[in-house]
Amino acid sequence: MFHSNNGNRHFLLDTDHHSGTLTTDSRSSWVRDSVLDTSLQSSKRFRASVAVVQPNKSVDGISQAAWGNTWWKTIQTTSKDKNPLTSSNNFKKNGSVQMLAGTGFGEPPAVRSIQVDDKTYLFAPIVNSAADNAGLPPDWTTADSRYFTKSVIDAVKFNQDLFYEVDSKSLIHGRAWKQYRQQSPKAFSFVVPKNHYIGPDGGYTTGLQVDHGISDGYWVMLKPLPAGNHTIHFGGTFDLSQIKVKDLNGDGQIGYDPTKTPNPTAKQVIESYLQAYQSLGTIKIDVTYNVKVTHSTVTPCKLDLSALAAV
């Protein structure tokens, strides 16, 4: 079935800005050793440490495109009462990565809170789409999932639609967004859990084996933040009416009449769903995370003093 944006909508056809910067040459000795100097140095370290991971770089040996698959597979296999999209729960940390949740198309702004340590990467879904074969025609393939998700995300004007800010500072600008688009390197599969967040109305019956899962969209992996309180703000405004819908079936029409075609083909279903998404028009995504970052605890090494005792 189809999912849009950050996973929570299932469509059922229905220069630094501070002044007086001090330099080493101009500072007197009392300034250099003062609390002010320490604060300035700390501020510089802070600014240098707030950065995103380049989208072609892996984290924990996993590409960011593959992390997108992990995000979706986790959403699809977590019950509604514990799912980050439908409850107050956060994702469980996966290795050194903490995944963040978004909102669905047309949903109100979301404000969430989370606590991590200063060794944790934060993976955010800016806007994305996913598809699989749950509740769809038997001729559905991975290529169909890939075509559908690509058609939705192609409508996003990445150079003007998207934003990603940390502590009110934008980290990605204009055409630089292009490289942050990630598409599933391969399809993913899963078994539907009890109390799935969409449920049987969307084709997700408990215990069902679902295949041909594909994700496409824009993701950002943030490097670990320094200890303290931070705010991550992301999302965008998108005009889904710009989705291009083609006659894939070659029958001279878009979609199908369910009263006349009770068993539509995969291509007819794609046409109908893209047309339904297109009708949504302009939608907005706005997500804020209040992030408390603590110092990571380091287990002290245990020294063997027996050799010293023998000296």
CSV table of N, CA and C in Angstrom, one decimal, residues 90-155:
chain,number,residue,atom,x,y,z
A,90,ASN,N,9.1,7.4,21.3
A,90,ASN,CA,10.2,7.7,20.3
A,90,ASN,C,10.7,6.3,19.8
A,91,PHE,N,11.4,6.4,18.6
A,91,PHE,CA,12.1,5.2,18.1
A,91,PHE,C,13.1,4.7,19.1
A,92,LYS,N,13.3,3.5,19.2
A,92,LYS,CA,14.5,3.0,20.0
A,92,LYS,C,15.7,3.2,19.2
A,93,LYS,N,16.8,3.6,20.0
A,93,LYS,CA,18.1,3.9,19.3
A,93,LYS,C,18.6,2.6,18.6
A,94,ASN,N,19.1,2.8,17.4
A,94,ASN,CA,19.6,1.7,16.6
A,94,ASN,C,21.1,1.9,16.4
A,95,GLY,N,21.9,1.2,17.1
A,95,GLY,CA,23.4,1.4,17.0
A,95,GLY,C,23.7,2.8,17.6
A,96,SER,N,24.3,3.6,16.8
A,96,SER,CA,24.6,5.0,17.2
A,96,SER,C,23.6,6.0,16.6
A,97,VAL,N,22.5,5.5,16.0
A,97,VAL,CA,21.6,6.3,15.3
A,97,VAL,C,20.2,6.4,16.0
A,98,GLN,N,19.7,7.6,16.2
A,98,GLN,CA,18.4,7.8,16.8
A,98,GLN,C,17.5,8.3,15.6
A,99,MET,N,16.5,7.6,15.2
A,99,MET,CA,15.7,8.0,14.2
A,99,MET,C,14.6,8.9,14.7
A,100,LEU,N,14.2,9.9,14.0
A,100,LEU,CA,13.1,10.8,14.4
A,100,LEU,C,11.9,10.6,13.5
A,101,ALA,N,10.7,11.0,14.0
A,101,ALA,CA,9.5,10.8,13.3
A,101,ALA,C,9.0,12.2,12.7
A,102,GLY,N,8.2,12.1,11.7
A,102,GLY,CA,7.7,13.3,11.0
A,102,GLY,C,6.2,13.4,11.2
A,103,THR,N,5.5,13.9,10.2
A,103,THR,CA,4.0,14.0,10.2
A,103,THR,C,3.5,13.6,8.9
A,104,GLY,N,2.3,13.3,8.8
A,104,GLY,CA,1.7,13.0,7.5
A,104,GLY,C,1.3,14.2,6.7
A,105,PHE,N,1.0,14.0,5.4
A,105,PHE,CA,0.5,15.1,4.6
A,105,PHE,C,-0.8,15.7,5.2
A,106,GLY,N,-0.8,17.1,5.4
A,106,GLY,CA,-2.0,17.7,5.8
A,106,GLY,C,-2.2,17.7,7.3
A,107,GLU,N,-1.3,17.1,8.1
A,107,GLU,CA,-1.4,17.1,9.6
A,107,GLU,C,-0.9,18.4,10.2
A,108,PRO,N,-1.3,18.7,11.4
A,108,PRO,CA,-0.9,20.0,12.0
A,108,PRO,C,0.6,19.8,12.4
A,109,PRO,N,1.3,21.0,12.7
A,109,PRO,CA,2.7,20.9,13.2
A,109,PRO,C,2.8,20.1,14.4
A,110,ALA,N,3.9,19.4,14.5
A,110,ALA,CA,4.2,18.5,15.6
A,110,ALA,C,5.4,19.0,16.4
A,111,VAL,N,5.3,18.9,17.7
A,111,VAL,CA,6.4,19.2,18.6
A,111,VAL,C,6.7,18.0,19.5
A,112,ARG,N,7.9,17.5,19.4
A,112,ARG,CA,8.3,16.3,20.2
A,112,ARG,C,9.5,16.6,21.0
A,113,SER,N,9.8,15.7,22.0
A,113,SER,CA,10.9,15.9,22.8
A,113,SER,C,11.7,14.5,22.9
A,114,ILE,N,13.0,14.6,23.0
A,114,ILE,CA,13.8,13.4,23.1
A,114,ILE,C,15.1,13.7,23.8
A,115,GLN,N,15.6,12.7,24.4
A,115,GLN,CA,16.9,12.8,25.1
A,115,GLN,C,17.9,11.8,24.5
A,116,VAL,N,19.1,12.3,24.2
A,116,VAL,CA,20.2,11.4,23.6
A,116,VAL,C,21.5,11.8,24.2
A,117,ASP,N,22.5,11.1,23.9
A,117,ASP,CA,23.9,11.5,24.4
A,117,ASP,C,24.6,12.1,23.3
A,118,ASP,N,25.8,12.6,23.6
A,118,ASP,CA,26.6,13.4,22.6
A,118,ASP,C,27.4,12.5,21.7
A,119,LYS,N,27.0,11.2,21.6
A,119,LYS,CA,27.6,10.3,20.6
A,119,LYS,C,26.6,9.8,19.6
A,120,THR,N,25.4,10.4,19.7
A,120,THR,CA,24.3,9.9,18.9
A,120,THR,C,24.0,10.7,17.7
A,121,TYR,N,23.8,10.0,16.5
A,121,TYR,CA,23.4,10.7,15.3
A,121,TYR,C,21.9,10.7,15.2
A,122,LEU,N,21.4,11.8,14.6
A,122,LEU,CA,19.9,12.0,14.5
A,122,LEU,C,19.5,11.9,13.1
A,123,PHE,N,18.6,11.0,12.7
A,123,PHE,CA,18.2,10.8,11.3
A,123,PHE,C,16.7,11.2,11.2
A,124,ALA,N,16.5,12.3,10.3
A,124,ALA,CA,15.2,12.9,10.2
A,124,ALA,C,14.6,12.7,8.8
A,125,PRO,N,13.3,12.4,8.7
A,125,PRO,CA,12.6,12.2,7.4
A,125,PRO,C,12.1,13.6,7.1
A,126,ILE,N,12.6,14.3,6.1
A,126,ILE,CA,12.1,15.6,5.7
A,126,ILE,C,10.8,15.5,5.0
A,127,VAL,N,10.8,14.8,3.9
A,127,VAL,CA,9.6,14.4,3.2
A,127,VAL,C,9.9,13.1,2.4
A,128,ASN,N,9.0,12.1,2.5
A,128,ASN,CA,9.3,10.9,1.7
A,128,ASN,C,8.0,10.1,1.5
A,129,SER,N,8.1,9.2,0.6
A,129,SER,CA,6.9,8.4,0.2
A,129,SER,C,7.4,6.9,0.2
A,130,ALA,N,6.5,6.0,0.5
A,130,ALA,CA,6.8,4.6,0.5
A,130,ALA,C,5.6,3.8,-0.1
A,131,ALA,N,5.9,2.7,-0.7
A,131,ALA,CA,4.9,1.8,-1.2
A,131,ALA,C,5.3,0.3,-1.1
A,132,ASP,N,4.3,-0.5,-0.9
A,132,ASP,CA,4.6,-2.0,-0.9
A,132,ASP,C,3.3,-2.7,-1.5
A,133,ASN,N,3.3,-4.0,-1.4
A,133,ASN,CA,2.2,-4.7,-2.1
A,133,ASN,C,1.0,-5.0,-1.2
A,134,ALA,N,0.9,-4.5,0.0
A,134,ALA,CA,-0.2,-4.9,0.9
A,134,ALA,C,-1.5,-4.4,0.3
A,135,GLY,N,-2.4,-5.3,0.1
A,135,GLY,CA,-3.8,-4.9,-0.4
A,135,GLY,C,-3.8,-4.5,-1.8
A,136,LEU,N,-2.8,-4.8,-2.6
A,136,LEU,CA,-2.7,-4.4,-4.0
A,136,LEU,C,-2.8,-5.6,-4.9
A,137,PRO,N,-3.0,-5.3,-6.2
A,137,PRO,CA,-3.1,-6.5,-7.2
A,137,PRO,C,-2.0,-7.4,-7.1
A,138,PRO,N,-2.2,-8.7,-7.5
A,138,PRO,CA,-1.2,-9.7,-7.4
A,138,PRO,C,-0.1,-9.5,-8.4
A,139,ASP,N,-0.3,-8.6,-9.4
A,139,ASP,CA,0.8,-8.4,-10.4
A,139,ASP,C,1.7,-7.2,-10.0
A,140,TRP,N,1.5,-6.7,-8.7
A,140,TRP,CA,2.3,-5.6,-8.2
A,140,TRP,C,3.8,-6.1,-8.1
A,141,THR,N,4.7,-5.2,-8.5
A,141,THR,CA,6.2,-5.5,-8.5
A,141,THR,C,6.9,-4.4,-7.7
A,142,THR,N,8.2,-4.7,-7.5
A,142,THR,CA,9.1,-3.7,-6.9
A,142,THR,C,9.2,-2.5,-7.8
A,143,ALA,N,9.2,-2.7,-9.1
A,143,ALA,CA,9.2,-1.6,-10.1
A,143,ALA,C,8.0,-0.7,-9.9
A,144,ASP,N,6.9,-1.3,-9.6
A,144,ASP,CA,5.7,-0.5,-9.4
A,144,ASP,C,5.8,0.4,-8.2
A,145,SER,N,6.3,-0.2,-7.1
A,145,SER,CA,6.5,0.6,-5.9
A,145,SER,C,7.5,1.8,-6.1
A,146,ARG,N,8.6,1.5,-6.9
A,146,ARG,CA,9.6,2.5,-7.2
A,146,ARG,C,9.0,3.6,-8.1
A,147,TYR,N,8.2,3.2,-9.0
A,147,TYR,CA,7.6,4.2,-9.9
A,147,TYR,C,6.6,5.1,-9.1
A,148,PHE,N,5.8,4.5,-8.3
A,148,PHE,CA,4.9,5.4,-7.5
A,148,PHE,C,5.6,6.4,-6.6
A,149,THR,N,6.5,5.9,-5.8
A,149,THR,CA,7.2,6.8,-4.9
A,149,THR,C,8.0,7.8,-5.6
A,150,LYS,N,8.6,7.5,-6.7
A,150,LYS,CA,9.4,8.5,-7.5
A,150,LYS,C,8.5,9.6,-8.0
A,151,SER,N,7.3,9.2,-8.5
A,151,SER,CA,6.3,10.1,-9.0
A,151,SER,C,5.9,11.2,-8.0
A,152,VAL,N,5.7,10.7,-6.8
A,152,VAL,CA,5.3,11.6,-5.7
A,152,VAL,C,6.4,12.6,-5.4
A,153,ILE,N,7.6,12.1,-5.1
A,153,ILE,CA,8.7,12.9,-4.7
A,153,ILE,C,9.3,13.8,-5.8
A,154,ASP,N,9.1,13.4,-7.1
A,154,ASP,CA,9.5,14.2,-8.2
A,154,ASP,C,8.8,15.6,-8.2
A,155,ALA,N,7.6,15.6,-7.5
A,155,ALA,CA,6.8,16.9,-7.5
A,155,ALA,C,7.4,17.9,-6.5
